[in-house]
Amino acid sequence: MAEQHEHQTATDTPAEPLRVVGEEPDTSRGTVQPITVVGNPVLHRACRTVTEFDSTLAELVDDMFVSMYAAEGVGLAANQIGVDARVFVYDCPDDEGVRHVGHIVNPELEELHASHRQLDESPEGCLSVPGAYADLARPDYAAVIGSDKDGNKIRVEGTGFFARCLQHETDHLNGYLYIDRLSKRDRKDALRQMAESTPKYETVPND
């Protein structure tokens, strides 16, 4: 997921220092990978469930963190670097200025009761649709259950922009981009924005 759009104000510098939830990754590990973009088949199908919690998975998580930071994103799914696996990483603020850092393997969004379903319509962007933003309504709270890279069960919840990130990245692993949730007109506009922009990070050209 891309950083917040410049017109959003939710992450203006708070009066107090940011509180961090989660553990910052060791960025001395990992190799930066190019980002796959809309049209690449790996982005348009559901990713496979991870069954091996081993060194290969740990290396993937390391690669994903450094690739996300290199692209200046706040979330990244494995298929965005061409890997067919249900994993995403994040380093994302919520609307209260709390920074959330971590990863989750085989994530599943918890169903929200209708009484807790408050929609927030805000601009959303994606590293796989570089340079484009569009308003999209999503619930302002989300909770995801899954595992960490060692196979321990975890639950991650968030509000505001972080809730949007959790939903956005889970969508990726189910084979959906945020532009798939837009009207035909808004999707066309997002693709136009992408075509008129130059990515600030390395991408994988589509054949």
C-alpha positions as a printed NumPy array, in Angstrom:
array([[  0.   ,   0.   ,   0.   ],
       [  1.196,   3.485,  -0.824],
       [  1.672,   6.213,   1.743],
       [ -1.239,   8.5  ,   2.451],
       [ -2.155,  10.98 ,  -0.252],
       [ -0.726,  14.44 ,   0.242],
       [ -4.215,  15.879,   0.768],
       [ -4.888,  13.622,   3.744],
       [ -4.184,  15.097,   7.151],
       [ -4.582,  12.069,   9.429],
       [ -0.846,  11.602,   9.82 ],
       [  0.137,  15.215,  10.455],
       [  2.898,  15.25 ,  13.071],
       [  1.257,  14.725,  16.489],
       [  2.173,  16.779,  19.532],
       [  3.658,  13.73 ,  21.26 ],
       [  6.247,  11.34 ,  19.79 ],
       [  4.842,   8.399,  17.854],
       [  4.182,   5.25 ,  19.844],
       [  5.281,   2.085,  18.077],
       [  3.279,  -1.15 ,  18.224],
       [  5.371,  -4.08 ,  17.053],
       [  9.048,  -4.702,  16.472],
       [ 11.06 ,  -2.825,  13.874],
       [ 12.722,  -5.193,  11.383],
       [ 16.458,  -5.589,  10.931],
       [ 16.929,  -3.87 ,   7.569],
       [ 20.517,  -5.097,   7.284],
       [ 18.943,  -8.354,   6.125],
       [ 16.968,  -8.834,   2.954],
       [ 17.315,  -7.859,  -0.694],
       [ 15.249,  -5.168,  -2.377],
       [ 12.998,  -6.645,  -5.06 ],
       [ 11.2  ,  -4.793,  -7.882],
       [  7.466,  -4.229,  -7.498],
       [  4.988,  -6.016,  -9.759],
       [  2.322,  -3.756, -11.249],
       [ -1.291,  -4.122, -12.338],
       [ -1.563,  -6.526, -15.259],
       [  0.988,  -9.008, -13.893],
       [ -0.865, -12.345, -13.481],
       [  0.519, -12.978,  -9.974],
       [ -1.509,  -9.996,  -8.703],
       [ -4.782, -11.273, -10.102],
       [ -5.125, -14.672,  -8.445],
       [ -5.38 , -15.793,  -4.855],
       [ -2.051, -16.614,  -3.226],
       [ -1.242, -20.058,  -1.86 ],
       [ -1.426, -20.816,   1.845],
       [  1.957, -20.961,   3.581],
       [  2.604, -24.398,   5.116],
       [  6.363, -24.26 ,   5.823],
       [  7.526, -21.895,   8.57 ],
       [ 11.215, -22.072,   7.792],
       [ 14.262, -20.004,   6.814],
       [ 12.857, -19.437,   3.316],
       [  9.811, -17.739,   4.81 ],
       [ 11.978, -15.658,   7.146],
       [ 14.078, -14.531,   4.169],
       [ 10.921, -13.611,   2.263],
       [  9.74 , -11.422,   5.157],
       [ 13.161,  -9.718,   5.24 ],
       [ 13.008,  -9.073,   1.475],
       [  9.487,  -7.714,   1.771],
       [ 10.37 ,  -5.213,   4.489],
       [ 13.355,  -3.761,   2.649],
       [ 11.404,  -3.705,  -0.631],
       [  8.523,  -1.856,   1.047],
       [ 10.881,   0.709,   2.531],
       [ 12.726,   1.175,  -0.773],
       [  9.394,   1.952,  -2.449],
       [  8.352,   4.21 ,   0.459],
       [  5.219,   2.151,   1.094],
       [  3.344,   1.386,   4.296],
       [  2.334,  -2.18 ,   3.401],
       [  3.435,  -4.87 ,   0.966],
       [  2.023,  -8.268,   0.011],
       [  4.222, -11.135,  -1.192],
       [  2.717, -11.205,  -4.677],
       [  3.773,  -7.582,  -5.109],
       [  7.331,  -8.88 ,  -5.361],
       [  6.218, -11.828,  -7.476],
       [  5.966, -14.459,  -4.722],
       [  2.855, -16.635,  -4.561],
       [  2.423, -16.807,  -0.773],
       [ -0.098, -15.486,   1.727],
       [  2.178, -13.045,   3.569],
       [  2.186,  -9.3  ,   4.036],
       [  4.294,  -6.792,   5.966],
       [  3.399,  -3.328,   7.206],
       [  4.841,  -0.199,   8.8  ],
       [  1.808,   2.017,   8.95 ],
       [  0.383,   4.765,  11.172],
       [ -3.188,   4.863,  12.372],
       [ -5.2  ,   8.063,  12.625],
       [ -3.995,   8.681,  16.198],
       [ -0.353,   8.762,  15.114],
       [  0.488,   5.307,  16.489],
       [  2.95 ,   3.445,  14.246],
       [  2.199,  -0.239,  13.64 ],
       [  5.029,  -2.491,  12.419],
       [  4.897,  -6.201,  11.685],
       [  4.049,  -9.057,   9.363],
       [  1.335, -11.69 ,   9.166],
       [  1.208, -15.069,   7.436],
       [ -2.043, -16.612,   6.121],
       [ -4.136, -13.62 ,   7.196],
       [ -7.915, -13.745,   7.343],
       [-10.07 , -10.7  ,   8.017],
       [-12.532, -11.084,  10.855],
       [-16.15 , -10.451,   9.92 ],
       [-17.475,  -7.181,  11.322],
       [-20.873,  -7.009,  12.974],
       [-23.115,  -4.552,  11.138],
       [-23.299,  -2.331,  14.234],
       [-19.511,  -1.845,  14.125],
       [-19.344,  -1.232,  10.394],
       [-18.528,   2.471,  10.071],
       [-17.311,   3.346,   6.592],
       [-14.513,   5.825,   5.916],
       [-14.152,   7.159,   2.38 ],
       [-10.587,   8.367,   1.851],
       [ -7.96 ,   8.38 ,  -0.909],
       [ -6.16 ,   5.067,  -1.347],
       [ -3.053,   4.212,  -3.321],
       [ -1.022,   1.113,  -4.114],
       [  2.618,   0.423,  -4.947],
       [  1.346,  -1.83 ,  -7.755],
       [ -0.601,   1.08 ,  -9.268],
       [  2.174,   3.683,  -8.947],
       [  1.233,   7.342,  -8.937],
       [ -2.525,   6.788,  -8.686],
       [ -4.983,   7.555,  -5.885],
       [ -8.752,   7.212,  -5.67 ],
       [-11.367,   7.637,  -2.955],
       [-12.562,   4.28 ,  -1.649],
       [-14.95 ,   3.518,   1.22 ],
       [-13.726,   0.883,   3.683],
       [-14.623,   0.053,   7.289],
       [-12.616,   2.23 ,   9.707],
       [-11.812,  -0.803,  11.883],
       [-10.287,  -4.125,  10.881],
       [ -8.896,  -7.189,  12.63 ],
       [ -6.814,  -9.903,  10.985],
       [ -5.922, -13.31 ,  12.381],
       [ -3.044, -15.465,  11.156],
       [  0.466, -16.49 ,  12.17 ],
       [  3.91 , -14.972,  12.441],
       [  6.901, -16.337,  10.497],
       [  7.587, -18.832,  13.296],
       [  4.066, -20.276,  13.142],
       [  2.75 , -18.598,  16.297],
       [ -0.905, -17.552,  16.106],
       [ -1.39 , -13.775,  16.125],
       [ -4.186, -11.223,  15.819],
       [ -3.652,  -7.699,  14.52 ],
       [ -6.276,  -4.965,  14.731],
       [ -6.339,  -1.35 ,  13.688],
       [ -8.404,   1.74 ,  13.058],
       [ -8.378,   4.485,  10.457],
       [ -5.553,   4.394,   7.937],
       [ -4.046,   1.249,   9.487],
       [ -7.401,  -0.54 ,   9.193],
       [ -7.391,   0.436,   5.512],
       [ -3.879,  -1.021,   5.173],
       [ -4.886,  -4.363,   6.74 ],
       [ -7.828,  -4.674,   4.345],
       [ -5.799,  -3.522,   1.329],
       [ -3.014,  -6.065,   1.887],
       [ -5.418,  -8.936,   2.596],
       [ -7.181,  -8.055,  -0.658],
       [ -3.843,  -8.446,  -2.474],
       [ -3.452, -11.992,  -1.179],
       [ -6.953, -12.803,  -2.404],
       [ -6.058, -11.594,  -5.897],
       [ -7.665,  -8.152,  -5.75 ],
       [ -6.263,  -4.651,  -6.188],
       [ -7.982,  -1.631,  -4.679],
       [ -8.862,  -0.443,  -8.176],
       [-10.985,  -3.605,  -8.559],
       [-13.322,  -2.108,  -5.941],
       [-13.763,   1.166,  -7.863],
       [-16.404,   2.126, -10.381],
       [-15.39 ,   1.69 , -14.026],
       [-14.952,   5.451, -14.316],
       [-12.743,   5.748, -11.222],
       [-10.704,   2.693, -12.218],
       [-10.083,   4.206, -15.629],
       [ -8.996,   7.46 , -13.981],
       [ -6.588,   5.615, -11.648],
       [ -5.001,   3.803, -14.597],
       [ -4.701,   7.139, -16.397],
       [ -2.895,   8.608, -13.374],
       [ -0.551,   5.617, -13.4  ],
       [  0.15 ,   5.972, -17.128],
       [  0.999,   9.643, -16.687],
       [  3.377,   9.112, -13.761],
       [  6.892,   7.749, -13.425],
       [  7.454,   5.314, -10.528],
       [ 10.052,   6.353,  -7.96 ],
       [ 11.076,   2.71 ,  -7.494],
       [ 11.943,  -0.246,  -9.685],
       [  8.993,  -2.119, -11.156],
       [  8.621,  -5.324, -13.148],
       [  7.568,  -4.49 , -16.722],
       [  4.564,  -6.427, -17.966],
       [  5.004,  -8.34 , -21.211]])
